[in-house]
Amino acid sequence: MYKIIKKVSLNPTVTLMDIYAPLIAKKAEPGQFIILRVNDEGERMPLTIADYDRVRGTVTVIFQIVGATTELLNHKNEGEYITDFVGPLGKATHTKGLKRVAVVGGGVGSAIAYPVAKKLHSEGAVVHSVIGFRSKELVILEDEFGAVSDKLVIMTDDGSYGEKGLVTNALKALIESGEEYDEVIVIGPLIMMKFVCLLTKEYGIKTTVSMNPIMIDGTGMCGGCRLTVGGEVKFACVDGPDFDGHLVDFDEAMERSAMYRPTERNDYDKACKLIPKEGKRDA
Amino acid sequence: MPNMSLKKNEMPVQEPSERNKNFSEVALGYTEEQAIDEAKRCLQCKHKPCVAGCPVYIEIPAFIKEVAEGNFDKAYEIIARSSSLPAVCGRVCPQEVQCEQVCVRGIKGEPVAIGRLERFVADWYIENNKKAVEKPVPNGHRVAVIGSGPAGLTCAGDLAKMGYAVTVFEALHLAGGVLVYGIPEFRLPKAIVKKEIDALIALGVELKTNMVVGKIQSVDELFEEGYEAVFIGSGAGLPRFMRIKGENLRGVYSANEFLTRVNLMKAYKEDSLTPVLRAGRVAVVGGGNVAMDAARCAKRLGAEEVYIVYRRSETELPARAEEVEHAKEEGIIFKLLTNPIEILPDENRFVGGIKCVEMGLGEPDESGRRRPIEKAGSEFVLDVECVIMAIGTSPNPLIKSTTENLATEKWGGIIADEQGRTSREGVFAGGDAVTGAATVILAMGAGKAAANAIDEYITSKSQ
């Protein structure tokens, strides 16, 4: 059992949790992920490590409430426990030797992009961050990104905060203004990563993406998370989750991520039945 | 007087038309009367060939004698000296090529039903034993076991009985390896596996789940923590795919993924949060036990038609004869001498069919089996919505890649001698991690041999 040390609501649909897992905290690196199960009946769900504190022994995860398991998880409070928490899984994001990097985050993906920006900053790289959200009330981690970025651009789809438009608009503007990058690192929805890659390909800038396919075990034993990268089949859980974005078959990845969409609503209803009713929850 | 009947006592089973709709155990086990009657078929031979036929050398005539006399607890004690998982082995061992193959009664008629008797004794003990476990006297030495499948559990159990403080590190959230994620409930109830593992814990074995060795800790760090020897029983869990067009379409599973969803995550239950495709028509590619398990699970999830697609003929099917028989009884359709060449999409880009070719058999190849040869112009399409690839697995490279100087074969297997000694001092390995995908009982035999070698190693080192 793994204790929830801290729980903060970052916006109406995004929650941060610090989980006590000292052995994982000791080894975790930006770009790696964990798999958790909320309770004994739960499914296994991957979440990228958003931060870690090796001294306190905690691992931070940030998740968007999108379905059954995230809803169940969001009903857990500080001091309560989740059943399983496995990691650190996957390979760490490659940051060594990078001097000038654009870090692009979309929505809750910004939470995963943040530790990468932080690490690059601590290694002395020039970091330009572009983070995008649908609207003002969904903006997260603005101060955190500000602290580790030499330049920070916030985009909202509706223009209610920062600049109006998509992250691709901001990245294009930066590149057109003469900024040069060794690499672009982009983390967010598949469709966003796809369009950032199409953009950077035009300029010939190496681009790393963090893929988030459906997973079960996260240790390489099933291939449920397989992707086509440069014409070869890769398992995101062990070969990734980071890949060269210009080689990833995004259309296939988007198809595969929608595999269970027809049953997800049903699972959500099942999960709601498992959530303790208000007032009945243990004090 | 021995019972000279030429036939084994039949074991009651669920009716095929009934059982192919549920996940309850197919074979129901002997009653006390049936077990005693069957035990009396054993001639108590002096040379007891059956013992040598068992990879963990259970004293078979001795335990059967106790069954014949109704002393089931004594029978259990005899089995437990050699085997840590008798309720499992009695169910899943291929006895027809092991202990029962060399049974003297099998020369004229059927051999003694050793597996069924072992299963009966183990089940009886789980049901009836009330005695507290006597913990062995600790010898002050610590051993780490990586992987809680049959090899790791056997090694841990044997070492614990010798007085070692053993910690088992398991990557998944439940212990048991293939016993919990691979072999389905209807062949091996998970409650039985749990009871066998609980018995090991009662013996003093410490179990740490959610520990992916190679990620959270390395083998070297385990030594730094004070473990004096490490046993690697991490299995062969890396699935193979065919690398044919369409293999990444939605609806194509590795057997590992399909079985993990169904068995470990209980996706067959209505209230499970883990989804699995419930297709009407399913093709399972392969002919081993894993293929039979996947096909029979797909049927139980409600598929009307389930095909086994295998490139050789019935004679070469690697699955146990009994499993093939059960699959046929349950309505699984065998497409033999058939090989897939492409998986076709439907209009929504889910699986819409599987394009196959017919095969003929040529001369035997290096494996001794006749080589399948494609028949020109024989292409046809099987109309299915789900394809499960059960064409084999290989060892996961994680431990190899994070342990320095651990010699491995080109295909990934850890190199170890008969006693499980690897290229690194103090590191032992056994089971599928060494041999590639094999059987539960061979993994147990390897775990047992390694436990003895570890004992020898630590004893000689501390003198």
XYZ file of C-alpha atoms in Angstrom:
746
model
C 0.000 0.000 0.000
C 1.261 3.455 -0.922
C 0.300 6.535 1.088
C -0.927 9.768 -0.480
C 1.151 12.450 1.251
C -0.232 15.450 -0.593
C -3.194 16.163 -2.860
C -3.724 19.467 -4.654
C -6.289 20.356 -7.274
C -4.391 22.258 -9.979
C -7.461 23.083 -12.005
C -11.027 21.749 -12.178
C -9.962 18.520 -13.910
C -6.291 18.128 -13.036
C -4.983 16.835 -9.691
C -1.480 16.545 -8.245
C -0.577 13.833 -5.762
C 2.635 13.082 -3.883
C 2.868 9.363 -3.198
C 5.226 7.924 -0.594
C 7.450 5.461 -2.503
C 11.061 5.999 -1.363
C 12.705 3.336 -3.526
C 11.078 4.740 -6.670
C 11.870 8.333 -5.623
C 15.520 7.327 -5.274
C 15.766 6.152 -8.890
C 13.191 8.221 -10.780
C 14.296 10.450 -13.685
C 12.272 12.855 -15.851
C 10.554 11.021 -18.678
C 9.992 7.806 -16.740
C 6.585 6.613 -15.599
C 4.845 4.545 -12.958
C 1.897 2.157 -13.130
C -0.677 2.299 -10.385
C -3.775 0.463 -9.228
C -6.113 2.458 -7.032
C -7.661 -0.536 -5.281
C -7.858 -4.314 -5.415
C -10.481 -4.303 -8.164
C -8.692 -1.606 -10.137
C -7.059 -1.624 -13.537
C -3.364 -0.877 -14.053
C -2.848 2.654 -15.354
C 0.368 4.372 -16.441
C 1.183 7.931 -15.315
C 4.349 9.824 -16.125
C 6.434 10.922 -13.140
C 5.900 14.681 -12.770
C 8.467 15.192 -10.001
C 10.203 13.387 -7.166
C 11.790 14.218 -3.842
C 14.606 11.825 -3.034
C 14.884 13.146 0.543
C 11.193 12.931 1.454
C 10.803 9.734 -0.538
C 7.877 10.947 -2.595
C 6.949 10.674 -6.259
C 4.616 13.275 -7.760
C 1.983 12.342 -10.313
C -0.351 14.772 -12.036
C -3.442 13.390 -13.733
C -6.447 14.609 -15.622
C -9.793 13.176 -14.595
C -10.881 11.574 -17.852
C -12.363 8.203 -16.983
C -12.992 5.447 -14.516
C -9.599 5.046 -12.878
C -8.660 8.717 -12.697
C -12.081 9.414 -11.170
C -11.488 6.718 -8.526
C -8.011 8.064 -7.847
C -9.304 11.604 -7.476
C -11.658 10.373 -4.750
C -8.704 9.384 -2.599
C -7.548 11.969 -0.060
C -4.336 12.865 1.715
C -3.455 10.167 4.234
C -5.292 7.470 2.302
C -3.590 4.694 0.369
C -3.525 3.291 -3.120
C -2.929 -0.419 -3.580
C -0.134 -0.601 -6.133
C 2.514 1.802 -7.403
C 5.240 0.369 -9.657
C 8.274 2.040 -11.159
C 10.297 3.803 -12.270
C 9.481 2.362 -15.699
C 10.653 3.233 -19.198
C 13.747 5.144 -20.204
C 14.598 8.603 -18.901
C 14.439 11.571 -21.256
C 17.779 12.190 -22.901
C 18.984 15.670 -21.906
C 22.760 15.369 -21.814
C 24.701 17.726 -24.048
C 21.680 19.792 -25.076
C 22.425 23.521 -25.044
C 19.303 25.186 -26.442
C 15.971 23.438 -26.169
C 12.325 24.280 -26.748
C 10.077 22.391 -24.347
C 6.472 22.221 -25.521
C 3.638 21.047 -23.252
C -0.027 20.617 -24.028
C -2.702 20.484 -21.313
C -1.860 17.949 -18.615
C 1.175 17.015 -20.749
C 2.708 20.235 -19.431
C 2.984 18.506 -16.065
C 5.195 15.888 -17.663
C 7.169 18.437 -19.659
C 7.933 20.421 -16.511
C 10.487 18.025 -14.905
C 12.272 17.799 -18.264
C 12.503 21.605 -18.462
C 13.674 21.675 -14.858
C 16.392 19.119 -15.492
C 17.611 20.891 -18.646
C 17.706 24.172 -16.740
C 19.710 22.604 -13.907
C 22.172 21.250 -16.471
C 22.728 24.746 -17.800
C 20.758 24.577 -21.042
C 18.845 27.539 -22.410
C 15.195 26.520 -22.094
C 12.292 28.084 -23.969
C 8.962 26.713 -22.800
C 5.695 26.857 -24.701
C 2.687 25.515 -22.830
C -0.821 25.417 -24.202
C -4.267 25.027 -22.661
C -7.867 25.261 -23.817
C -8.630 28.261 -21.609
C -7.476 30.341 -18.628
C -8.926 28.200 -15.815
C -7.009 25.161 -17.092
C -3.554 26.771 -16.939
C -1.208 24.838 -14.614
C 2.400 25.152 -13.412
C 2.896 28.689 -14.765
C 5.200 29.732 -11.876
C 7.117 26.456 -11.961
C 7.802 26.771 -15.683
C 8.686 30.428 -15.217
C 11.377 29.531 -12.706
C 13.207 27.123 -15.040
C 12.670 28.780 -18.432
C 14.651 31.516 -20.133
C 11.516 32.282 -22.089
C 7.967 31.159 -21.338
C 5.011 31.455 -23.712
C 1.538 30.503 -22.528
C -1.080 29.819 -25.175
C -4.833 29.397 -24.797
C -7.135 28.189 -27.557
C -9.658 30.950 -26.792
C -7.183 33.672 -25.893
C -8.522 33.980 -22.343
C -4.947 33.983 -21.013
C -1.497 34.446 -22.522
C -1.581 34.449 -26.299
C -4.449 33.153 -28.401
C -3.789 30.092 -30.513
C -2.030 26.734 -30.496
C 1.444 25.811 -29.294
C 2.463 25.316 -32.926
C 1.762 29.024 -33.579
C 4.079 30.033 -30.730
C 6.817 27.578 -31.671
C 6.706 28.664 -35.302
C 6.954 32.317 -34.216
C 10.002 31.563 -32.048
C 11.758 29.704 -34.838
C 10.858 32.393 -37.403
C 12.229 35.076 -35.071
C 15.619 33.432 -35.400
C 15.772 31.271 -32.260
C 17.837 28.154 -32.816
C 17.270 24.889 -30.969
C 19.319 21.680 -30.733
C 16.103 19.892 -30.023
C 12.388 20.334 -29.414
C 10.865 18.171 -26.686
C 7.086 17.950 -26.905
C 4.628 16.272 -24.547
C 0.872 16.434 -24.858
C -2.095 14.972 -26.746
C -1.137 12.806 -29.755
C -2.688 15.229 -32.214
C -0.657 18.104 -30.788
C 2.602 16.123 -30.864
C 1.870 15.130 -34.453
C 1.448 18.749 -35.580
C 4.505 19.966 -33.680
C 6.508 17.240 -35.431
C 5.150 18.247 -38.834
C 6.241 21.818 -38.091
C 9.740 21.022 -36.813
C 10.352 18.644 -39.694
C 10.015 21.606 -42.064
C 12.828 23.325 -40.189
C 14.878 20.161 -39.718
C 14.916 20.427 -35.907
C 15.266 17.136 -34.043
C 12.096 16.511 -32.029
C 11.508 14.131 -29.145
C 7.974 13.087 -28.195
C 6.708 11.253 -25.106
C 4.183 8.632 -26.221
C 1.279 7.566 -24.024
C -0.308 4.400 -25.459
C -2.573 1.960 -23.645
C -0.546 -0.200 -21.242
C -1.140 -3.150 -18.958
C 2.051 -4.362 -17.319
C 4.498 -1.632 -18.390
C 7.430 -4.067 -18.247
C 7.566 -5.338 -21.840
C 5.645 -8.576 -21.458
C 2.568 -7.925 -23.579
C 3.172 -5.458 -26.399
C -0.152 -3.719 -25.844
C 1.728 -0.404 -26.029
C 3.394 -1.150 -29.365
C 4.012 1.621 -31.883
C 5.588 1.855 -35.285
C 8.717 4.005 -35.190
C 10.790 4.324 -38.356
C 8.996 1.281 -39.766
C 9.882 -0.905 -36.793
C 7.605 -2.125 -33.991
C 8.629 -0.722 -30.597
C 7.176 -1.256 -27.138
C 6.677 2.202 -25.608
C 7.006 0.891 -22.038
C 10.572 -0.397 -22.460
C 11.919 1.185 -25.659
C 10.343 4.572 -24.776
C 8.182 6.348 -23.877
C 10.404 8.932 -25.660
C 10.911 8.547 -29.403
C 12.138 10.565 -32.372
C 8.894 12.295 -33.274
C 9.756 12.454 -36.959
C 9.768 8.647 -37.115
C 6.565 7.904 -35.145
C 3.449 6.715 -36.994
C 1.027 9.042 -35.203
C -2.075 8.007 -37.155
C -1.623 4.399 -36.061
C -0.926 5.509 -32.470
C -4.135 7.552 -32.441
C -6.135 4.602 -33.751
C -4.691 2.257 -31.156
C -5.322 4.677 -28.288
C -9.023 4.641 -29.196
C -9.259 0.849 -29.021
C -11.556 0.671 -26.006
C -13.468 3.899 -26.533
C -16.754 2.007 -27.094
C -16.534 0.462 -23.603
C -14.983 3.340 -21.676
C -18.319 4.946 -20.777
C -19.467 1.663 -19.351
C -16.293 1.395 -17.251
C -16.822 4.910 -16.003
C -20.286 3.957 -14.759
C -18.831 0.867 -13.085
C -16.211 3.008 -11.352
C -18.815 5.440 -10.089
C -20.538 2.570 -8.328
C -17.279 1.863 -6.494
C -16.876 5.422 -5.267
C -17.983 5.791 -1.634
C -21.055 7.990 -1.275
C -20.589 11.388 0.380
C -20.842 11.152 4.145
C -20.130 7.437 4.126
C -16.430 7.881 3.553
C -14.168 7.006 6.454
C -13.426 10.074 8.534
C -4.603 -56.394 -3.087
C -3.869 -54.010 -5.963
C -6.702 -52.850 -8.156
C -5.905 -54.483 -11.509
C -8.285 -52.384 -13.600
C -6.572 -51.432 -16.882
C -8.142 -47.989 -16.863
C -7.631 -44.963 -14.645
C -10.489 -43.836 -12.470
C -12.206 -41.180 -14.527
C -12.045 -37.686 -13.088
C -15.390 -35.892 -13.117
C -15.434 -32.864 -15.441
C -17.873 -30.099 -16.319
C -19.831 -30.808 -19.497
C -18.147 -29.165 -22.535
C -21.303 -27.304 -23.622
C -21.640 -25.926 -20.095
C -18.013 -25.162 -19.273
C -17.278 -23.242 -22.473
C -19.497 -20.492 -21.060
C -17.860 -20.121 -17.635
C -14.411 -19.746 -16.083
C -14.912 -22.356 -13.340
C -12.498 -25.262 -13.216
C -13.072 -27.878 -15.947
C -11.775 -30.929 -14.052
C -13.464 -31.390 -10.715
C -11.028 -33.720 -8.940
C -11.344 -37.137 -7.299
C -13.521 -37.914 -4.307
C -11.821 -39.717 -1.384
C -13.240 -43.046 -2.605
C -12.043 -42.495 -6.166
C -8.584 -41.491 -4.920
C -8.219 -44.559 -2.683
C -9.417 -46.836 -5.469
C -6.968 -45.279 -7.949
C -4.100 -45.437 -5.424
C -4.655 -49.178 -5.180
C -3.708 -49.490 -8.862
C -0.096 -48.682 -7.926
C 2.027 -51.841 -7.761
C 4.593 -50.273 -5.396
C 7.416 -51.362 -7.722
C 10.815 -51.643 -6.139
C 12.607 -49.842 -9.005
C 9.918 -47.095 -9.140
C 10.640 -45.591 -12.585
C 7.986 -42.919 -11.945
C 10.248 -41.089 -9.459
C 12.982 -40.598 -12.050
C 10.305 -39.364 -14.458
C 9.421 -36.503 -12.101
C 11.603 -33.397 -12.459
C 11.452 -32.771 -8.691
C 11.693 -36.496 -7.730
C 8.556 -36.838 -5.606
C 8.531 -40.204 -3.739
C 5.523 -41.271 -5.782
C 4.934 -44.877 -4.575
C 5.380 -43.773 -0.949
C 2.739 -41.046 -1.128
C 0.370 -43.244 -3.130
C 0.662 -45.987 -0.488
C -0.532 -43.490 2.131
C -3.439 -42.449 -0.099
C -4.430 -46.107 -0.535
C -4.570 -46.415 3.246
C -6.523 -43.179 3.651
C -3.630 -41.336 5.349
C -3.961 -38.196 3.262
C -2.001 -35.937 5.610
C 0.955 -38.332 5.570
C 0.732 -38.457 1.782
C 0.933 -34.658 1.739
C 4.000 -34.585 3.945
C 5.811 -36.943 1.552
C 4.938 -34.788 -1.478
C 5.830 -31.552 0.325
C 9.371 -32.775 0.934
C 9.966 -32.547 -2.833
C 7.409 -30.106 -4.197
C 6.380 -26.648 -3.059
C 3.373 -26.430 -5.379
C 1.619 -29.821 -5.551
C -1.886 -28.453 -6.179
C -0.460 -26.610 -9.185
C 1.622 -29.492 -10.565
C -1.091 -32.071 -10.157
C -3.137 -29.859 -12.494
C -0.748 -28.506 -15.102
C 2.148 -30.989 -15.412
C 2.267 -32.979 -18.675
C 2.312 -36.256 -16.716
C 1.933 -38.228 -19.957
C 5.553 -37.400 -20.843
C 6.881 -37.479 -17.266
C 6.012 -39.677 -14.279
C 3.077 -41.452 -15.933
C 4.953 -42.168 -19.158
C 7.238 -44.622 -17.363
C 4.639 -46.120 -14.987
C 4.737 -49.939 -15.142
C 0.939 -50.094 -15.269
C 1.113 -48.146 -18.511
C 2.743 -51.074 -20.350
C -0.581 -52.901 -20.407
C -3.393 -50.424 -20.032
C -3.342 -46.933 -18.574
C -0.705 -45.728 -16.104
C -1.606 -44.878 -12.514
C -3.192 -41.384 -12.428
C -0.283 -39.897 -10.484
C -1.142 -36.289 -11.346
C -4.761 -36.658 -10.288
C -3.676 -38.278 -7.015
C -1.152 -35.517 -6.321
C -3.859 -32.962 -6.986
C -6.296 -34.811 -4.723
C -3.789 -34.907 -1.840
C -2.874 -31.228 -2.212
C -6.526 -30.128 -2.406
C -7.432 -32.322 0.548
C -4.641 -30.777 2.585
C -5.624 -27.198 1.691
C -9.194 -28.041 2.688
C -8.558 -30.046 5.864
C -5.218 -29.195 7.395
C -5.524 -27.134 10.576
C -1.960 -27.556 11.837
C 0.129 -24.424 12.203
C 3.238 -24.398 10.015
C 6.449 -25.098 11.850
C 8.931 -22.426 10.836
C 12.405 -23.754 10.086
C 15.277 -22.663 12.340
C 16.930 -19.599 10.731
C 20.512 -20.114 9.594
C 21.292 -16.393 9.424
C 21.806 -16.161 5.645
C 19.805 -14.074 3.177
C 18.940 -14.913 -0.418
C 17.068 -12.797 -2.983
C 14.811 -14.447 -5.567
C 13.796 -12.436 -8.628
C 10.441 -13.498 -10.049
C 7.632 -15.340 -8.296
C 6.790 -17.853 -11.005
C 7.195 -21.613 -10.551
C 11.026 -21.463 -10.618
C 11.319 -18.639 -8.079
C 8.651 -20.004 -5.745
C 10.234 -23.471 -5.712
C 13.711 -22.071 -5.103
C 12.356 -19.812 -2.333
C 10.385 -22.636 -0.702
C 13.309 -25.047 -0.685
C 15.714 -22.418 0.693
C 13.232 -21.377 3.380
C 12.915 -25.009 4.476
C 16.732 -25.044 4.898
C 16.547 -22.002 7.174
C 17.426 -19.189 4.743
C 15.775 -15.786 5.007
C 14.393 -15.482 1.468
C 12.921 -12.388 -0.182
C 11.027 -12.813 -3.439
C 10.870 -9.750 -5.729
C 7.895 -9.707 -8.116
C 7.288 -7.064 -10.812
C 3.502 -7.487 -11.007
C 1.036 -6.777 -8.207
C 0.344 -10.470 -7.635
C 2.760 -13.354 -7.140
C 2.683 -16.501 -9.245
C 4.053 -15.497 -12.648
C 2.471 -17.510 -15.436
C 0.340 -19.311 -12.829
C -1.656 -16.105 -12.304
C -1.401 -14.177 -15.576
C -1.038 -17.005 -18.090
C -2.820 -20.212 -17.159
C -6.571 -19.539 -17.008
C -8.829 -19.971 -14.016
C -10.616 -22.927 -15.617
C -7.373 -24.949 -15.652
C -5.837 -23.601 -12.451
C -8.063 -21.701 -10.008
C -6.276 -18.604 -8.701
C -7.516 -19.327 -5.169
C -5.410 -22.516 -5.261
C -2.312 -20.603 -6.394
C -2.867 -18.060 -3.633
C -3.108 -20.789 -0.994
C 0.136 -22.381 -2.162
C 1.854 -18.986 -2.009
C 0.342 -18.245 1.405
C 1.854 -21.526 2.592
C 5.295 -20.316 1.475
C 4.787 -17.026 3.301
C 3.779 -18.954 6.425
C 7.088 -20.751 6.063
C 8.839 -17.387 6.386
C 9.345 -16.373 2.742
C 9.076 -12.587 2.348
C 7.231 -11.439 -0.772
C 7.729 -7.987 -2.291
C 5.376 -7.206 -5.168
C 5.565 -4.177 -7.515
C 9.355 -4.561 -7.639
C 10.786 -4.464 -11.150
C 14.358 -5.584 -10.535
C 16.566 -3.796 -13.025
C 14.552 -0.613 -12.578
C 13.830 -0.028 -8.877
C 16.940 -1.943 -7.789
C 19.689 -3.755 -9.654
C 21.110 -7.186 -8.906
C 24.279 -5.473 -7.633
C 22.251 -3.357 -5.227
C 20.653 -6.516 -3.843
C 24.126 -7.804 -2.962
C 24.942 -4.413 -1.382
C 21.821 -4.806 0.753
C 23.237 -7.996 2.240
C 21.776 -10.761 0.119
C 24.489 -13.398 -0.244
C 23.087 -15.015 -3.368
C 20.545 -14.063 -6.022
C 18.330 -16.441 -7.997
C 16.934 -15.116 -11.277
C 13.654 -16.733 -12.232
C 12.287 -13.940 -14.379
C 10.845 -16.198 -17.057
C 10.382 -15.641 -20.769
C 7.697 -13.022 -20.970
C 8.626 -11.081 -24.103
C 6.017 -11.838 -26.782
C 6.893 -12.537 -30.408
C 4.936 -11.137 -33.289
C 4.921 -12.339 -36.906
C 5.873 -8.988 -38.453
C 3.138 -9.245 -41.027
C 1.069 -6.383 -42.389
C -1.838 -5.310 -40.195
C -0.384 -6.635 -36.941
C -0.843 -3.283 -35.194
C -4.539 -3.020 -36.063
C -6.943 -2.727 -33.183
C -8.035 -6.230 -32.247
C -4.623 -7.890 -32.586
C -3.279 -9.092 -29.234
C -0.238 -10.987 -28.102
C -1.430 -14.024 -26.130
C 0.388 -12.514 -23.137
C -1.692 -9.357 -23.311
C -4.972 -11.166 -23.914
C -4.353 -13.683 -21.114
C -3.066 -10.999 -18.707
C -6.231 -8.981 -19.233
C -8.434 -12.030 -18.797
C -6.615 -13.902 -16.006
C -4.651 -11.401 -13.944
C -7.013 -8.447 -14.412
C -10.180 -10.604 -14.505
C -11.539 -8.793 -17.566
C -14.034 -11.654 -18.004
C -15.913 -10.432 -14.940
C -18.616 -7.874 -15.588
C -17.379 -5.545 -12.833
C -13.716 -5.521 -13.904
C -12.364 -2.113 -14.874
C -9.884 -3.722 -17.287
C -11.401 -3.920 -20.754
C -10.930 -6.732 -23.268
C -12.348 -7.108 -26.748
C -15.262 -9.542 -26.778
C -15.226 -10.540 -30.426
C -17.679 -12.838 -32.167
C -15.035 -14.502 -34.333
C -11.463 -14.965 -33.158
C -8.313 -16.457 -34.691
C -5.549 -17.687 -32.394
C -2.237 -18.172 -34.210
C -0.063 -20.972 -32.790
C -0.388 -24.527 -31.529
C 1.022 -24.617 -28.008
C -0.674 -24.685 -24.614
C -0.779 -20.888 -24.634
C -2.727 -20.947 -27.906
C -5.203 -23.468 -26.431
C -5.614 -21.312 -23.310
C -6.208 -18.168 -25.364
C -8.714 -19.908 -27.647
C -10.669 -21.397 -24.753
C -10.739 -18.000 -22.978
C -12.006 -16.294 -26.150
C -14.805 -18.879 -26.368
C -15.745 -18.244 -22.756
C -15.871 -14.499 -23.403
C -18.715 -15.268 -25.798
C -17.097 -15.807 -29.207
C -19.242 -17.893 -31.537
C -16.331 -19.102 -33.609
C -12.761 -19.510 -32.444
C -10.076 -20.812 -34.799
C -6.676 -22.241 -33.976
C -4.467 -21.340 -36.951
C -1.364 -23.556 -37.015
C 1.134 -24.006 -39.820
C 1.914 -27.671 -39.225
C -0.411 -30.668 -38.791
C -2.115 -32.156 -35.742
C 0.815 -34.528 -35.037
C 3.182 -31.579 -34.547
C 0.890 -29.539 -32.231
C 3.117 -28.685 -29.243
C 0.158 -28.434 -26.831
C -0.687 -31.267 -24.444
C -2.987 -33.841 -26.008
C -5.461 -33.343 -23.164
C -5.640 -29.582 -23.815
C -6.201 -30.123 -27.545
C -8.933 -32.628 -26.677
C -10.596 -30.204 -24.249
C -10.411 -27.386 -26.796
C -12.074 -29.546 -29.461
C -14.819 -30.647 -27.068
C -15.520 -26.994 -26.339
C -16.003 -26.229 -30.019
C -12.664 -24.676 -30.984
C -12.149 -25.050 -34.753
C -8.687 -26.216 -35.880
C -7.315 -24.707 -39.092
C -4.210 -26.851 -39.453
C -1.520 -26.510 -42.133
C -2.514 -22.861 -42.346
C -0.287 -19.806 -42.018
C -1.346 -16.126 -41.758
C 0.263 -13.701 -44.195
C -1.659 -10.504 -43.508
C -4.263 -9.092 -41.129
C -6.925 -7.087 -42.931
C -8.728 -4.002 -41.589
C -12.493 -3.464 -41.570
C -14.012 -0.108 -42.546
C -13.330 1.272 -39.029
C -9.702 0.107 -39.031
C -10.330 -2.667 -36.511
C -9.448 -6.249 -37.505
C -11.713 -7.383 -40.346
C -10.107 -10.667 -41.344
C -6.937 -12.694 -41.542
C -5.446 -13.680 -44.887
C -3.877 -17.148 -44.781
C -2.174 -19.638 -47.047
C -2.383 -23.424 -46.952
C 0.782 -25.301 -46.120
C 2.229 -28.695 -46.995
C 4.906 -30.513 -45.008
C 8.390 -31.118 -46.359
C 11.444 -32.834 -44.900
C 12.182 -32.557 -41.149
C 14.158 -29.415 -40.156
C 16.788 -28.934 -37.385
C 14.019 -29.156 -34.743
C 13.122 -32.612 -36.085
C 9.685 -31.427 -37.157
C 8.631 -31.460 -40.775
C 9.143 -28.077 -42.374
C 5.954 -26.329 -43.500
C 5.961 -25.181 -47.130
C 3.529 -22.678 -48.601
C 1.146 -24.000 -51.281
C 1.129 -21.605 -54.223
C -2.191 -19.963 -55.002
C -3.906 -21.238 -51.857
C -4.686 -17.839 -50.278
C -7.967 -17.422 -48.443
C -9.432 -15.055 -45.858
C -10.817 -16.071 -42.482
C -13.495 -13.637 -41.424
C -12.518 -12.650 -37.835
C -12.639 -9.532 -35.637
C -9.821 -10.443 -33.281
C -6.418 -12.096 -33.752
C -4.340 -13.450 -30.873
C -0.665 -14.177 -31.567
C 0.503 -17.195 -29.547
C 3.701 -17.967 -31.443
C 6.073 -17.956 -28.489
C 7.953 -15.700 -26.107
C 11.571 -15.012 -25.253
C 13.327 -13.819 -22.063
C 12.829 -10.163 -21.145
C 16.137 -8.314 -21.638
C 15.713 -6.058 -18.578
C 17.812 -8.009 -16.063
C 20.449 -8.906 -18.622
C 20.805 -5.255 -19.633
C 21.143 -4.016 -16.048
C 23.459 -6.716 -14.653
C 27.096 -6.476 -15.659
C 29.004 -9.584 -16.696
C 25.946 -11.805 -16.801
C 26.492 -14.032 -19.836
C 23.483 -14.647 -22.053
C 22.713 -16.505 -25.256
C 22.154 -14.527 -28.452
C 18.393 -15.080 -28.144
C 18.407 -13.653 -24.612
C 18.495 -16.740 -22.374
C 20.773 -16.482 -19.337
C 23.624 -18.988 -19.558
C 23.564 -21.300 -16.534
C 24.753 -24.840 -15.803
C 22.576 -27.726 -14.560
C 22.745 -26.362 -11.020
C 21.778 -22.876 -12.156
C 25.234 -21.298 -11.745
C 25.701 -18.309 -14.059
C 28.832 -16.468 -15.180
C 28.624 -14.346 -12.025
C 29.584 -15.641 -8.620
C 26.593 -15.831 -6.316
C 24.104 -15.317 -9.161
C 21.985 -18.330 -10.079
C 19.233 -18.634 -12.668
C 16.636 -21.156 -13.785
C 13.362 -21.762 -15.541
C 12.283 -20.026 -18.740
C 14.854 -17.224 -18.149
C 17.489 -19.860 -18.985
C 15.722 -22.313 -21.301
C 13.233 -20.081 -23.077
C 9.535 -20.922 -22.802
C 9.145 -24.454 -21.384
C 6.931 -26.076 -18.729
C 5.963 -25.273 -15.147
C 7.513 -28.436 -13.782
C 10.848 -27.952 -15.582
C 11.020 -24.470 -14.059
C 10.312 -26.012 -10.648
C 13.047 -28.590 -11.189
C 15.483 -25.800 -12.067
C 14.437 -23.815 -8.976
C 15.048 -26.866 -6.832
C 18.487 -27.595 -8.306
C 19.476 -23.949 -7.844
C 18.315 -23.956 -4.209
C 20.698 -26.845 -3.525
C 23.524 -25.116 -5.387
C 22.891 -21.864 -3.495
C 22.988 -23.765 -0.194
C 26.263 -25.389 -1.210
C 27.701 -22.039 -2.317
C 26.789 -20.157 0.863
C 27.825 -23.035 3.135
C 31.236 -23.382 1.497
C 31.771 -19.613 1.481
C 30.973 -19.182 5.167
C 33.269 -21.970 6.303
